[in-house]
Amino acid sequence: MTPHETLLDSYARLTVRTGLNIQKGQQLLITAPLDAVPLVRRITDHAYRAGASLVTTFYADDNATLSRFAHAPDEAFDTAPGWLFNGMAEAFRSGAARLAIAGEDPALLAGQDPNKLARANKARSKAYRPALELITGFFINWCVIAAATPAWAKSVFPGLPEHEAIDRLWRAIFACTKADQPDPVAAWEKHNTELARRTGFLNQQRYRALRYSGPGVDLMLGLADDHIWKGGGGKSLNGVFCNVNIPTEEVFTAPHKDRVDGTLRSTKPLSYQGSLIDGIRVRFAGGRIVEMSAEKGEDAFRNLINTDEGAARLGEVALVPHSSPISASGIIFNNTLFDENAASHVAVGQSYTENIRDGSNRTQDELTAMGANTSLVHVDWMVGSGELDIDGILQDGSAQALMRQGEWAI
Amino acid sequence: MTPHETLLDSYARLTVRTGLNIQKGQQLLITAPLDAVPLVRRITDHAYRAGASLVTTFYADDNATLSRFAHAPDEAFDTAPGWLFNGMAEAFRSGAARLAIAGEDPALLAGQDPNKLARANKARSKAYRPALELITGFFINWCVIAAATPAWAKSVFPGLPEHEAIDRLWRAIFACTKADQPDPVAAWEKHNTELARRTGFLNQQRYRALRYSGPGVDLMLGLADDHIWKGGGGKSLNGVFCNVNIPTEEVFTAPHKDRVDGTLRSTKPLSYQGSLIDGIRVRFAGGRIVEMSAEKGEDAFRNLINTDEGAARLGEVALVPHSSPISASGIIFNNTLFDENAASHVAVGQSYTENIRDGSNRTQDELTAMGANTSLVHVDWMVGSGELDIDGILQDGSAQALMRQGEWAI
């Protein structure tokens, strides 16, 4: 094996053992870009070695997506493969694990008709909902990782020749995911212990809200009743301890959907369904985004928050120190899996049931009354920087310094 | 475009227009080997240009299949992706069209444990049945074509360097499918007219049986009551005229499952689920194979006919002149889509409902009483040669010369 192949194999093994923790007899569903074939083959090998009964991979081809936008009739953009997503949901209900390999061109659909894009995304989100709920509800062990593809690498390192850009991006991925460490599985056990210590502290405080202040930022962000902070590995409802994001540096919980007020701005670009969005500024009132602008991709962001009522409200708040390894790499990845772990962030849309105490045993009405948000979408965007201060507001109204200039103050 | 790309594009257009006849607003499901990406992209383009609303491609990777046989636990081989096949069936019921692109390595699984192979194939056939019934019942427009992949090309031209073998195989595919003619769509219209003339004659005769004689062959093959000969393009129950095989040279109908007696032998190899089977000799009694041997792949053939009761009986009989263009190419393709059109053949397993008059409006009990066969499988094998004579036996018992030394006598 070449040095790259050795690292790729180590990354594949980490994904199967630590990310998914595949169980004997379990099926595995993978979605991946066509350029990820060499990684998928190694993951497939490790999954079968770990006892998987069947690995099924769905390859996505950016070319086919562009062909659709170029040639399909207008009515086509309200169509989504509901039959496929229903099949996936059936697999999850029967105990299959799920791996998503990111690596798409962050600006694939830039310049396409925003109306077609919005309709296609909405149709897809709606059709995907039954399957997505089993993932966000943590009913199964799942994981998201990334593969360096030519189009993504070129967007991250536009000045480099393609081959060099891909190589640089792979090295960054291996470093951020600890796949280049001598024992990646052990390194993740240590990392998880540290994240658990942080969530343990936060869960003891029972904050009522978080207060954000910084340039262009003055926000009171209420937290859901009986919210729970999570971070690092966790046990899915099928009883399997897994790490749903590789890498992950965040601790996160559920905001109260009706109790967010003030101004907030994004500090890194985000890629949403092929559109690059940057320089977001919003004002919240009663939990809802009531004013918005963006320096880039404003249409895409507006269409996103107009998807449904919950898409204009928050479903997740996450804290990441400005000095995280991913931030320290100095690379803007144009990919949420990495960029969200370089900075504190929020997500518009659907909340995670696991962020509410005993959430999976509560009805939707109970969850809503506690402040959990409901939406077809869940999209993270980065708000952290070296200039952001965050206070925890205790039940008695007093403030506790949580982060100062982007670093933990606790 | 290079000359090869021009031919590939012509082949893609023929597939979409003549093979599938994709309708405006229709979804399309494609299954294809990973090596067929360039062809799939051109088909996707033509499908969207023809008005398809969504094209979804499932790529199969021979590497992943081998990885499973190498590493998965023994229990895994009773598992199949029923959830995926159920999803496909849902798509077909909602009106989606189906394209299968063949191109697999004909001997991929040679040397694997026959027990694991038989169990995996049976689990797959069983799980696929709901989707397959919508295809064999002609509820939707569908089509099977082929793509020249490295592994397949090397098995057809073992003496040539890989690149040359692939090139030779593509040229043979373009020639056999008429994709290299100036107007392939018009050439297929003419071809279909000729096949329709032949089936028209056969349907007028109302044969009771066919009698086969030749070296090692002495067979009386009863036909199903109210059987119908089909060949070339036809109208699916969703009202779309399509050509389900490109190429196709055969005219075919349903044998009577209980009225086949005597001896028969294969004249070309067949590839079944990764095993090459050659030199089959069988004896039928009361419709059932009661003695069998094969020079190569005997285990695979035995496992096939032991799949269920119907797998040891005939579900299709097809007539192809020995001088067909595919036979004249002199190439043994190790792929049924081509080889079945080079020689008269039979299939063990499931019958086609369309081969019984008014078949789709009859109950399963009625169809069975008329002689239609039921099975999880449907596998063709070639029995034609330049030494085979076939007579049509009329209702009064008199014989009519149908084929002499492999050529039409009518």
JSON list of N, CA, C and O in Angstrom, two decimals, chain A residues 27 29 41 45 48-49 51-54 58 61 63 67-68 71-73 76 79 81 83 86-87 90-91, chain B residues 27 29 41 45 48-49 51-54 58 61 63 67-68 71-73 76 79 81 83 86-87 90-91:
[
{"chain": "A", "resi": 27, "resn": "GLN", "atom": "N", "xyz": [-27.13, -4.66, 8.41]},
{"chain": "A", "resi": 27, "resn": "GLN", "atom": "CA", "xyz": [-26.95, -4.12, 7.06]},
{"chain": "A", "resi": 27, "resn": "GLN", "atom": "C", "xyz": [-26.41, -2.70, 7.17]},
{"chain": "A", "resi": 27, "resn": "GLN", "atom": "O", "xyz": [-26.59, -2.02, 8.18]},
{"chain": "A", "resi": 29, "resn": "LEU", "atom": "N", "xyz": [-26.15, 0.98, 4.84]},
{"chain": "A", "resi": 29, "resn": "LEU", "atom": "CA", "xyz": [-26.46, 1.80, 3.66]},
{"chain": "A", "resi": 29, "resn": "LEU", "atom": "C", "xyz": [-25.46, 2.93, 3.58]},
{"chain": "A", "resi": 29, "resn": "LEU", "atom": "O", "xyz": [-25.30, 3.69, 4.54]},
{"chain": "A", "resi": 41, "resn": "ARG", "atom": "N", "xyz": [-14.82, 1.18, -1.15]},
{"chain": "A", "resi": 41, "resn": "ARG", "atom": "CA", "xyz": [-14.40, -0.22, -1.21]},
{"chain": "A", "resi": 41, "resn": "ARG", "atom": "C", "xyz": [-13.70, -0.64, 0.08]},
{"chain": "A", "resi": 41, "resn": "ARG", "atom": "O", "xyz": [-13.92, -1.75, 0.58]},
{"chain": "A", "resi": 45, "resn": "ASP", "atom": "N", "xyz": [-15.05, -3.42, 2.81]},
{"chain": "A", "resi": 45, "resn": "ASP", "atom": "CA", "xyz": [-14.19, -4.49, 3.34]},
{"chain": "A", "resi": 45, "resn": "ASP", "atom": "C", "xyz": [-14.25, -4.53, 4.87]},
{"chain": "A", "resi": 45, "resn": "ASP", "atom": "O", "xyz": [-14.49, -5.59, 5.47]},
{"chain": "A", "resi": 48, "resn": "TYR", "atom": "N", "xyz": [-17.68, -5.67, 6.27]},
{"chain": "A", "resi": 48, "resn": "TYR", "atom": "CA", "xyz": [-17.90, -7.13, 6.22]},
{"chain": "A", "resi": 48, "resn": "TYR", "atom": "C", "xyz": [-17.02, -7.84, 7.24]},
{"chain": "A", "resi": 48, "resn": "TYR", "atom": "O", "xyz": [-17.45, -8.80, 7.89]},
{"chain": "A", "resi": 49, "resn": "ARG", "atom": "N", "xyz": [-15.78, -7.37, 7.40]},
{"chain": "A", "resi": 49, "resn": "ARG", "atom": "CA", "xyz": [-14.91, -7.98, 8.42]},
{"chain": "A", "resi": 49, "resn": "ARG", "atom": "C", "xyz": [-15.50, -7.82, 9.81]},
{"chain": "A", "resi": 49, "resn": "ARG", "atom": "O", "xyz": [-15.30, -8.66, 10.69]},
{"chain": "A", "resi": 51, "resn": "GLY", "atom": "N", "xyz": [-18.58, -7.93, 10.44]},
{"chain": "A", "resi": 51, "resn": "GLY", "atom": "CA", "xyz": [-19.78, -8.77, 10.58]},
{"chain": "A", "resi": 51, "resn": "GLY", "atom": "C", "xyz": [-21.01, -8.27, 9.86]},
{"chain": "A", "resi": 51, "resn": "GLY", "atom": "O", "xyz": [-22.08, -8.85, 10.02]},
{"chain": "A", "resi": 52, "resn": "ALA", "atom": "N", "xyz": [-20.88, -7.20, 9.08]},
{"chain": "A", "resi": 52, "resn": "ALA", "atom": "CA", "xyz": [-22.05, -6.69, 8.33]},
{"chain": "A", "resi": 52, "resn": "ALA", "atom": "C", "xyz": [-22.59, -7.80, 7.43]},
{"chain": "A", "resi": 52, "resn": "ALA", "atom": "O", "xyz": [-21.83, -8.60, 6.89]},
{"chain": "A", "resi": 53, "resn": "SER", "atom": "N", "xyz": [-23.94, -7.84, 7.27]},
{"chain": "A", "resi": 53, "resn": "SER", "atom": "CA", "xyz": [-24.54, -8.87, 6.43]},
{"chain": "A", "resi": 53, "resn": "SER", "atom": "C", "xyz": [-24.64, -8.41, 4.98]},
{"chain": "A", "resi": 53, "resn": "SER", "atom": "O", "xyz": [-24.58, -9.22, 4.06]},
{"chain": "A", "resi": 54, "resn": "LEU", "atom": "N", "xyz": [-24.82, -7.10, 4.78]},
{"chain": "A", "resi": 54, "resn": "LEU", "atom": "CA", "xyz": [-24.96, -6.59, 3.42]},
{"chain": "A", "resi": 54, "resn": "LEU", "atom": "C", "xyz": [-24.67, -5.09, 3.42]},
{"chain": "A", "resi": 54, "resn": "LEU", "atom": "O", "xyz": [-25.22, -4.35, 4.23]},
{"chain": "A", "resi": 58, "resn": "PHE", "atom": "N", "xyz": [-25.21, 3.77, -2.54]},
{"chain": "A", "resi": 58, "resn": "PHE", "atom": "CA", "xyz": [-25.83, 4.60, -3.56]},
{"chain": "A", "resi": 58, "resn": "PHE", "atom": "C", "xyz": [-24.83, 5.68, -3.96]},
{"chain": "A", "resi": 58, "resn": "PHE", "atom": "O", "xyz": [-24.48, 6.52, -3.14]},
{"chain": "A", "resi": 61, "resn": "ASP", "atom": "N", "xyz": [-23.98, 11.23, -8.67]},
{"chain": "A", "resi": 61, "resn": "ASP", "atom": "CA", "xyz": [-23.15, 11.76, -9.75]},
{"chain": "A", "resi": 61, "resn": "ASP", "atom": "C", "xyz": [-23.55, 13.21, -10.01]},
{"chain": "A", "resi": 61, "resn": "ASP", "atom": "O", "xyz": [-24.66, 13.48, -10.48]},
{"chain": "A", "resi": 63, "resn": "ASN", "atom": "N", "xyz": [-22.74, 15.12, -12.27]},
{"chain": "A", "resi": 63, "resn": "ASN", "atom": "CA", "xyz": [-23.07, 15.26, -13.69]},
{"chain": "A", "resi": 63, "resn": "ASN", "atom": "C", "xyz": [-24.55, 15.03, -13.97]},
{"chain": "A", "resi": 63, "resn": "ASN", "atom": "O", "xyz": [-25.15, 15.73, -14.79]},
{"chain": "A", "resi": 67, "resn": "SER", "atom": "N", "xyz": [-27.27, 17.62, -15.43]},
{"chain": "A", "resi": 67, "resn": "SER", "atom": "CA", "xyz": [-28.02, 17.25, -16.62]},
{"chain": "A", "resi": 67, "resn": "SER", "atom": "C", "xyz": [-29.51, 17.52, -16.41]},
{"chain": "A", "resi": 67, "resn": "SER", "atom": "O", "xyz": [-30.20, 18.02, -17.29]},
{"chain": "A", "resi": 68, "resn": "ARG", "atom": "N", "xyz": [-29.97, 17.22, -15.19]},
{"chain": "A", "resi": 68, "resn": "ARG", "atom": "CA", "xyz": [-31.39, 17.45, -14.89]},
{"chain": "A", "resi": 68, "resn": "ARG", "atom": "C", "xyz": [-31.72, 18.94, -14.98]},
{"chain": "A", "resi": 68, "resn": "ARG", "atom": "O", "xyz": [-32.71, 19.33, -15.60]},
{"chain": "A", "resi": 71, "resn": "HIS", "atom": "N", "xyz": [-31.70, 19.99, -18.74]},
{"chain": "A", "resi": 71, "resn": "HIS", "atom": "CA", "xyz": [-32.58, 19.44, -19.77]},
{"chain": "A", "resi": 71, "resn": "HIS", "atom": "C", "xyz": [-33.99, 19.06, -19.31]},
{"chain": "A", "resi": 71, "resn": "HIS", "atom": "O", "xyz": [-34.87, 18.91, -20.15]},
{"chain": "A", "resi": 72, "resn": "ALA", "atom": "N", "xyz": [-34.21, 18.82, -18.01]},
{"chain": "A", "resi": 72, "resn": "ALA", "atom": "CA", "xyz": [-35.52, 18.29, -17.59]},
{"chain": "A", "resi": 72, "resn": "ALA", "atom": "C", "xyz": [-36.59, 19.36, -17.72]},
{"chain": "A", "resi": 72, "resn": "ALA", "atom": "O", "xyz": [-36.31, 20.56, -17.59]},
{"chain": "A", "resi": 73, "resn": "PRO", "atom": "N", "xyz": [-37.84, 18.94, -17.98]},
{"chain": "A", "resi": 73, "resn": "PRO", "atom": "CA", "xyz": [-38.93, 19.92, -18.07]},
{"chain": "A", "resi": 73, "resn": "PRO", "atom": "C", "xyz": [-39.20, 20.55, -16.71]},
{"chain": "A", "resi": 73, "resn": "PRO", "atom": "O", "xyz": [-38.88, 19.97, -15.67]},
{"chain": "A", "resi": 76, "resn": "ALA", "atom": "N", "xyz": [-40.61, 18.80, -13.66]},
{"chain": "A", "resi": 76, "resn": "ALA", "atom": "CA", "xyz": [-39.80, 17.76, -13.03]},
{"chain": "A", "resi": 76, "resn": "ALA", "atom": "C", "xyz": [-39.30, 18.17, -11.64]},
{"chain": "A", "resi": 76, "resn": "ALA", "atom": "O", "xyz": [-39.04, 17.31, -10.79]},
{"chain": "A", "resi": 79, "resn": "THR", "atom": "N", "xyz": [-40.48, 16.78, -8.28]},
{"chain": "A", "resi": 79, "resn": "THR", "atom": "CA", "xyz": [-40.39, 15.33, -8.12]},
{"chain": "A", "resi": 79, "resn": "THR", "atom": "C", "xyz": [-39.19, 14.95, -7.26]},
{"chain": "A", "resi": 79, "resn": "THR", "atom": "O", "xyz": [-38.14, 15.54, -7.38]},
{"chain": "A", "resi": 81, "resn": "PRO", "atom": "N", "xyz": [-37.35, 11.16, -5.26]},
{"chain": "A", "resi": 81, "resn": "PRO", "atom": "CA", "xyz": [-37.45, 9.70, -5.21]},
{"chain": "A", "resi": 81, "resn": "PRO", "atom": "C", "xyz": [-37.99, 9.20, -3.87]},
{"chain": "A", "resi": 81, "resn": "PRO", "atom": "O", "xyz": [-37.28, 8.55, -3.10]},
{"chain": "A", "resi": 83, "resn": "TRP", "atom": "N", "xyz": [-39.97, 6.82, -3.24]},
{"chain": "A", "resi": 83, "resn": "TRP", "atom": "CA", "xyz": [-39.92, 5.36, -3.20]},
{"chain": "A", "resi": 83, "resn": "TRP", "atom": "C", "xyz": [-38.56, 4.88, -2.66]},
{"chain": "A", "resi": 83, "resn": "TRP", "atom": "O", "xyz": [-38.51, 3.90, -1.91]},
{"chain": "A", "resi": 86, "resn": "ASN", "atom": "N", "xyz": [-38.44, 5.86, 1.09]},
{"chain": "A", "resi": 86, "resn": "ASN", "atom": "CA", "xyz": [-39.28, 4.93, 1.85]},
{"chain": "A", "resi": 86, "resn": "ASN", "atom": "C", "xyz": [-38.56, 3.60, 2.04]},
{"chain": "A", "resi": 86, "resn": "ASN", "atom": "O", "xyz": [-38.64, 2.98, 3.10]},
{"chain": "A", "resi": 87, "resn": "GLY", "atom": "N", "xyz": [-37.86, 3.16, 1.01]},
{"chain": "A", "resi": 87, "resn": "GLY", "atom": "CA", "xyz": [-37.06, 1.94, 1.12]},
{"chain": "A", "resi": 87, "resn": "GLY", "atom": "C", "xyz": [-35.99, 2.09, 2.18]},
{"chain": "A", "resi": 87, "resn": "GLY", "atom": "O", "xyz": [-35.78, 1.19, 3.00]},
{"chain": "A", "resi": 90, "resn": "GLU", "atom": "N", "xyz": [-37.46, 1.87, 5.57]},
{"chain": "A", "resi": 90, "resn": "GLU", "atom": "CA", "xyz": [-37.75, 0.46, 5.88]},
{"chain": "A", "resi": 90, "resn": "GLU", "atom": "C", "xyz": [-36.48, -0.25, 6.36]},
{"chain": "A", "resi": 90, "resn": "GLU", "atom": "O", "xyz": [-36.50, -1.01, 7.33]},
{"chain": "A", "resi": 91, "resn": "ALA", "atom": "N", "xyz": [-35.37, 0.04, 5.69]},
{"chain": "A", "resi": 91, "resn": "ALA", "atom": "CA", "xyz": [-34.10, -0.56, 6.10]},
{"chain": "A", "resi": 91, "resn": "ALA", "atom": "C", "xyz": [-33.72, -0.12, 7.52]},
{"chain": "A", "resi": 91, "resn": "ALA", "atom": "O", "xyz": [-33.30, -0.94, 8.34]},
{"chain": "B", "resi": 27, "resn": "GLN", "atom": "N", "xyz": [-40.46, 8.92, -14.26]},
{"chain": "B", "resi": 27, "resn": "GLN", "atom": "CA", "xyz": [-39.18, 8.65, -13.60]},
{"chain": "B", "resi": 27, "resn": "GLN", "atom": "C", "xyz": [-38.52, 7.45, -14.28]},
{"chain": "B", "resi": 27, "resn": "GLN", "atom": "O", "xyz": [-39.20, 6.62, -14.89]},
{"chain": "B", "resi": 29, "resn": "LEU", "atom": "N", "xyz": [-35.51, 4.41, -13.51]},
{"chain": "B", "resi": 29, "resn": "LEU", "atom": "CA", "xyz": [-34.55, 3.72, -12.63]},
{"chain": "B", "resi": 29, "resn": "LEU", "atom": "C", "xyz": [-33.56, 2.97, -13.50]},
{"chain": "B", "resi": 29, "resn": "LEU", "atom": "O", "xyz": [-33.97, 2.16, -14.34]},
{"chain": "B", "resi": 41, "resn": "ARG", "atom": "N", "xyz": [-24.28, 8.50, -18.20]},
{"chain": "B", "resi": 41, "resn": "ARG", "atom": "CA", "xyz": [-24.41, 9.97, -18.28]},
{"chain": "B", "resi": 41, "resn": "ARG", "atom": "C", "xyz": [-25.10, 10.38, -19.58]},
{"chain": "B", "resi": 41, "resn": "ARG", "atom": "O", "xyz": [-25.95, 11.28, -19.58]},
{"chain": "B", "resi": 45, "resn": "ASP", "atom": "N", "xyz": [-28.80, 12.21, -19.93]},
{"chain": "B", "resi": 45, "resn": "ASP", "atom": "CA", "xyz": [-29.03, 13.40, -20.75]},
{"chain": "B", "resi": 45, "resn": "ASP", "atom": "C", "xyz": [-30.22, 13.21, -21.69]},
{"chain": "B", "resi": 45, "resn": "ASP", "atom": "O", "xyz": [-31.14, 14.03, -21.72]},
{"chain": "B", "resi": 48, "resn": "TYR", "atom": "N", "xyz": [-33.62, 13.03, -19.83]},
{"chain": "B", "resi": 48, "resn": "TYR", "atom": "CA", "xyz": [-34.16, 14.35, -19.42]},
{"chain": "B", "resi": 48, "resn": "TYR", "atom": "C", "xyz": [-34.63, 15.14, -20.63]},
{"chain": "B", "resi": 48, "resn": "TYR", "atom": "O", "xyz": [-35.66, 15.81, -20.60]},
{"chain": "B", "resi": 49, "resn": "ARG", "atom": "N", "xyz": [-33.89, 15.05, -21.75]},
{"chain": "B", "resi": 49, "resn": "ARG", "atom": "CA", "xyz": [-34.31, 15.74, -22.98]},
{"chain": "B", "resi": 49, "resn": "ARG", "atom": "C", "xyz": [-35.66, 15.21, -23.46]},
{"chain": "B", "resi": 49, "resn": "ARG", "atom": "O", "xyz": [-36.45, 15.94, -24.05]},
{"chain": "B", "resi": 51, "resn": "GLY", "atom": "N", "xyz": [-37.97, 14.30, -21.53]},
{"chain": "B", "resi": 51, "resn": "GLY", "atom": "CA", "xyz": [-39.02, 14.71, -20.60]},
{"chain": "B", "resi": 51, "resn": "GLY", "atom": "C", "xyz": [-39.05, 13.96, -19.28]},
{"chain": "B", "resi": 51, "resn": "GLY", "atom": "O", "xyz": [-39.96, 14.16, -18.47]},
{"chain": "B", "resi": 52, "resn": "ALA", "atom": "N", "xyz": [-38.07, 13.11, -19.00]},
{"chain": "B", "resi": 52, "resn": "ALA", "atom": "CA", "xyz": [-38.03, 12.40, -17.72]},
{"chain": "B", "resi": 52, "resn": "ALA", "atom": "C", "xyz": [-38.01, 13.40, -16.57]},
{"chain": "B", "resi": 52, "resn": "ALA", "atom": "O", "xyz": [-37.39, 14.46, -16.67]},
{"chain": "B", "resi": 53, "resn": "SER", "atom": "N", "xyz": [-38.70, 13.05, -15.47]},
{"chain": "B", "resi": 53, "resn": "SER", "atom": "CA", "xyz": [-38.72, 13.97, -14.32]},
{"chain": "B", "resi": 53, "resn": "SER", "atom": "C", "xyz": [-37.56, 13.70, -13.38]},
{"chain": "B", "resi": 53, "resn": "SER", "atom": "O", "xyz": [-37.07, 14.61, -12.73]},
{"chain": "B", "resi": 54, "resn": "LEU", "atom": "N", "xyz": [-37.11, 12.44, -13.31]},
{"chain": "B", "resi": 54, "resn": "LEU", "atom": "CA", "xyz": [-36.02, 12.10, -12.39]},
{"chain": "B", "resi": 54, "resn": "LEU", "atom": "C", "xyz": [-35.39, 10.78, -12.83]},
{"chain": "B", "resi": 54, "resn": "LEU", "atom": "O", "xyz": [-36.10, 9.81, -13.05]},
{"chain": "B", "resi": 58, "resn": "PHE", "atom": "N", "xyz": [-28.55, 3.12, -9.87]},
{"chain": "B", "resi": 58, "resn": "PHE", "atom": "CA", "xyz": [-27.90, 2.29, -8.85]},
{"chain": "B", "resi": 58, "resn": "PHE", "atom": "C", "xyz": [-26.70, 1.64, -9.50]},
{"chain": "B", "resi": 58, "resn": "PHE", "atom": "O", "xyz": [-26.85, 0.82, -10.41]},
{"chain": "B", "resi": 61, "resn": "ASP", "atom": "N", "xyz": [-20.97, -2.66, -7.92]},
{"chain": "B", "resi": 61, "resn": "ASP", "atom": "CA", "xyz": [-19.51, -2.75, -7.91]},
{"chain": "B", "resi": 61, "resn": "ASP", "atom": "C", "xyz": [-19.11, -4.20, -7.66]},
{"chain": "B", "resi": 61, "resn": "ASP", "atom": "O", "xyz": [-19.32, -4.73, -6.56]},
{"chain": "B", "resi": 63, "resn": "ASN", "atom": "N", "xyz": [-16.36, -5.41, -7.08]},
{"chain": "B", "resi": 63, "resn": "ASN", "atom": "CA", "xyz": [-15.45, -5.45, -5.94]},
{"chain": "B", "resi": 63, "resn": "ASN", "atom": "C", "xyz": [-16.18, -5.64, -4.61]},
{"chain": "B", "resi": 63, "resn": "ASN", "atom": "O", "xyz": [-15.69, -6.37, -3.74]},
{"chain": "B", "resi": 67, "resn": "SER", "atom": "N", "xyz": [-15.88, -8.71, -2.01]},
{"chain": "B", "resi": 67, "resn": "SER", "atom": "CA", "xyz": [-15.54, -8.41, -0.61]},
{"chain": "B", "resi": 67, "resn": "SER", "atom": "C", "xyz": [-16.49, -9.15, 0.33]},
{"chain": "B", "resi": 67, "resn": "SER", "atom": "O", "xyz": [-16.09, -9.69, 1.36]},
{"chain": "B", "resi": 68, "resn": "ARG", "atom": "N", "xyz": [-17.77, -9.19, -0.05]},
{"chain": "B", "resi": 68, "resn": "ARG", "atom": "CA", "xyz": [-18.77, -9.88, 0.77]},
{"chain": "B", "resi": 68, "resn": "ARG", "atom": "C", "xyz": [-18.45, -11.36, 0.86]},
{"chain": "B", "resi": 68, "resn": "ARG", "atom": "O", "xyz": [-18.44, -11.94, 1.96]},
{"chain": "B", "resi": 71, "resn": "HIS", "atom": "N", "xyz": [-15.29, -11.82, 3.12]},
{"chain": "B", "resi": 71, "resn": "HIS", "atom": "CA", "xyz": [-15.20, -11.40, 4.52]},
{"chain": "B", "resi": 71, "resn": "HIS", "atom": "C", "xyz": [-16.47, -11.52, 5.35]},
{"chain": "B", "resi": 71, "resn": "HIS", "atom": "O", "xyz": [-16.40, -11.55, 6.57]},
{"chain": "B", "resi": 72, "resn": "ALA", "atom": "N", "xyz": [-17.65, -11.56, 4.70]},
{"chain": "B", "resi": 72, "resn": "ALA", "atom": "CA", "xyz": [-18.88, -11.52, 5.50]},
{"chain": "B", "resi": 72, "resn": "ALA", "atom": "C", "xyz": [-19.10, -12.83, 6.23]},
{"chain": "B", "resi": 72, "resn": "ALA", "atom": "O", "xyz": [-18.68, -13.90, 5.76]},
{"chain": "B", "resi": 73, "resn": "PRO", "atom": "N", "xyz": [-19.77, -12.78, 7.40]},
{"chain": "B", "resi": 73, "resn": "PRO", "atom": "CA", "xyz": [-20.06, -14.01, 8.15]},
{"chain": "B", "resi": 73, "resn": "PRO", "atom": "C", "xyz": [-21.03, -14.89, 7.37]},
{"chain": "B", "resi": 73, "resn": "PRO", "atom": "O", "xyz": [-21.80, -14.40, 6.55]},
{"chain": "B", "resi": 76, "resn": "ALA", "atom": "N", "xyz": [-24.69, -14.11, 6.71]},
{"chain": "B", "resi": 76, "resn": "ALA", "atom": "CA", "xyz": [-25.00, -12.96, 5.83]},
{"chain": "B", "resi": 76, "resn": "ALA", "atom": "C", "xyz": [-25.62, -13.38, 4.51]},
{"chain": "B", "resi": 76, "resn": "ALA", "atom": "O", "xyz": [-26.37, -12.62, 3.90]},
{"chain": "B", "resi": 79, "resn": "THR", "atom": "N", "xyz": [-29.24, -12.92, 3.45]},
{"chain": "B", "resi": 79, "resn": "THR", "atom": "CA", "xyz": [-29.76, -11.54, 3.49]},
{"chain": "B", "resi": 79, "resn": "THR", "atom": "C", "xyz": [-29.81, -10.94, 2.09]},
{"chain": "B", "resi": 79, "resn": "THR", "atom": "O", "xyz": [-28.91, -11.17, 1.29]},
{"chain": "B", "resi": 81, "resn": "PRO", "atom": "N", "xyz": [-31.39, -7.10, -0.04]},
{"chain": "B", "resi": 81, "resn": "PRO", "atom": "CA", "xyz": [-31.93, -5.75, 0.22]},
{"chain": "B", "resi": 81, "resn": "PRO", "atom": "C", "xyz": [-33.39, -5.65, -0.17]},
{"chain": "B", "resi": 81, "resn": "PRO", "atom": "O", "xyz": [-33.75, -4.93, -1.10]},
{"chain": "B", "resi": 83, "resn": "TRP", "atom": "N", "xyz": [-35.74, -4.11, 1.27]},
{"chain": "B", "resi": 83, "resn": "TRP", "atom": "CA", "xyz": [-36.20, -2.73, 1.41]},
{"chain": "B", "resi": 83, "resn": "TRP", "atom": "C", "xyz": [-35.97, -1.94, 0.11]},
{"chain": "B", "resi": 83, "resn": "TRP", "atom": "O", "xyz": [-36.79, -1.12, -0.27]},
{"chain": "B", "resi": 86, "resn": "ASN", "atom": "N", "xyz": [-38.41, -3.36, -2.56]},
{"chain": "B", "resi": 86, "resn": "ASN", "atom": "CA", "xyz": [-39.75, -2.84, -2.27]},
{"chain": "B", "resi": 86, "resn": "ASN", "atom": "C", "xyz": [-39.88, -1.40, -2.75]},
{"chain": "B", "resi": 86, "resn": "ASN", "atom": "O", "xyz": [-40.92, -1.00, -3.28]},
{"chain": "B", "resi": 87, "resn": "GLY", "atom": "N", "xyz": [-38.81, -0.63, -2.54]},
{"chain": "B", "resi": 87, "resn": "GLY", "atom": "CA", "xyz": [-38.81, 0.75, -3.04]},
{"chain": "B", "resi": 87, "resn": "GLY", "atom": "C", "xyz": [-38.93, 0.79, -4.55]},
{"chain": "B", "resi": 87, "resn": "GLY", "atom": "O", "xyz": [-39.70, 1.58, -5.11]},
{"chain": "B", "resi": 90, "resn": "GLU", "atom": "N", "xyz": [-42.40, 0.06, -5.58]},
{"chain": "B", "resi": 90, "resn": "GLU", "atom": "CA", "xyz": [-43.23, 1.26, -5.36]},
{"chain": "B", "resi": 90, "resn": "GLU", "atom": "C", "xyz": [-43.07, 2.23, -6.53]},
{"chain": "B", "resi": 90, "resn": "GLU", "atom": "O", "xyz": [-44.05, 2.81, -7.02]},
{"chain": "B", "resi": 91, "resn": "ALA", "atom": "N", "xyz": [-41.83, 2.40, -6.98]},
{"chain": "B", "resi": 91, "resn": "ALA", "atom": "CA", "xyz": [-41.57, 3.29, -8.12]},
{"chain": "B", "resi": 91, "resn": "ALA", "atom": "C", "xyz": [-42.29, 2.79, -9.37]},
{"chain": "B", "resi": 91, "resn": "ALA", "atom": "O", "xyz": [-42.92, 3.56, -10.10]}
]
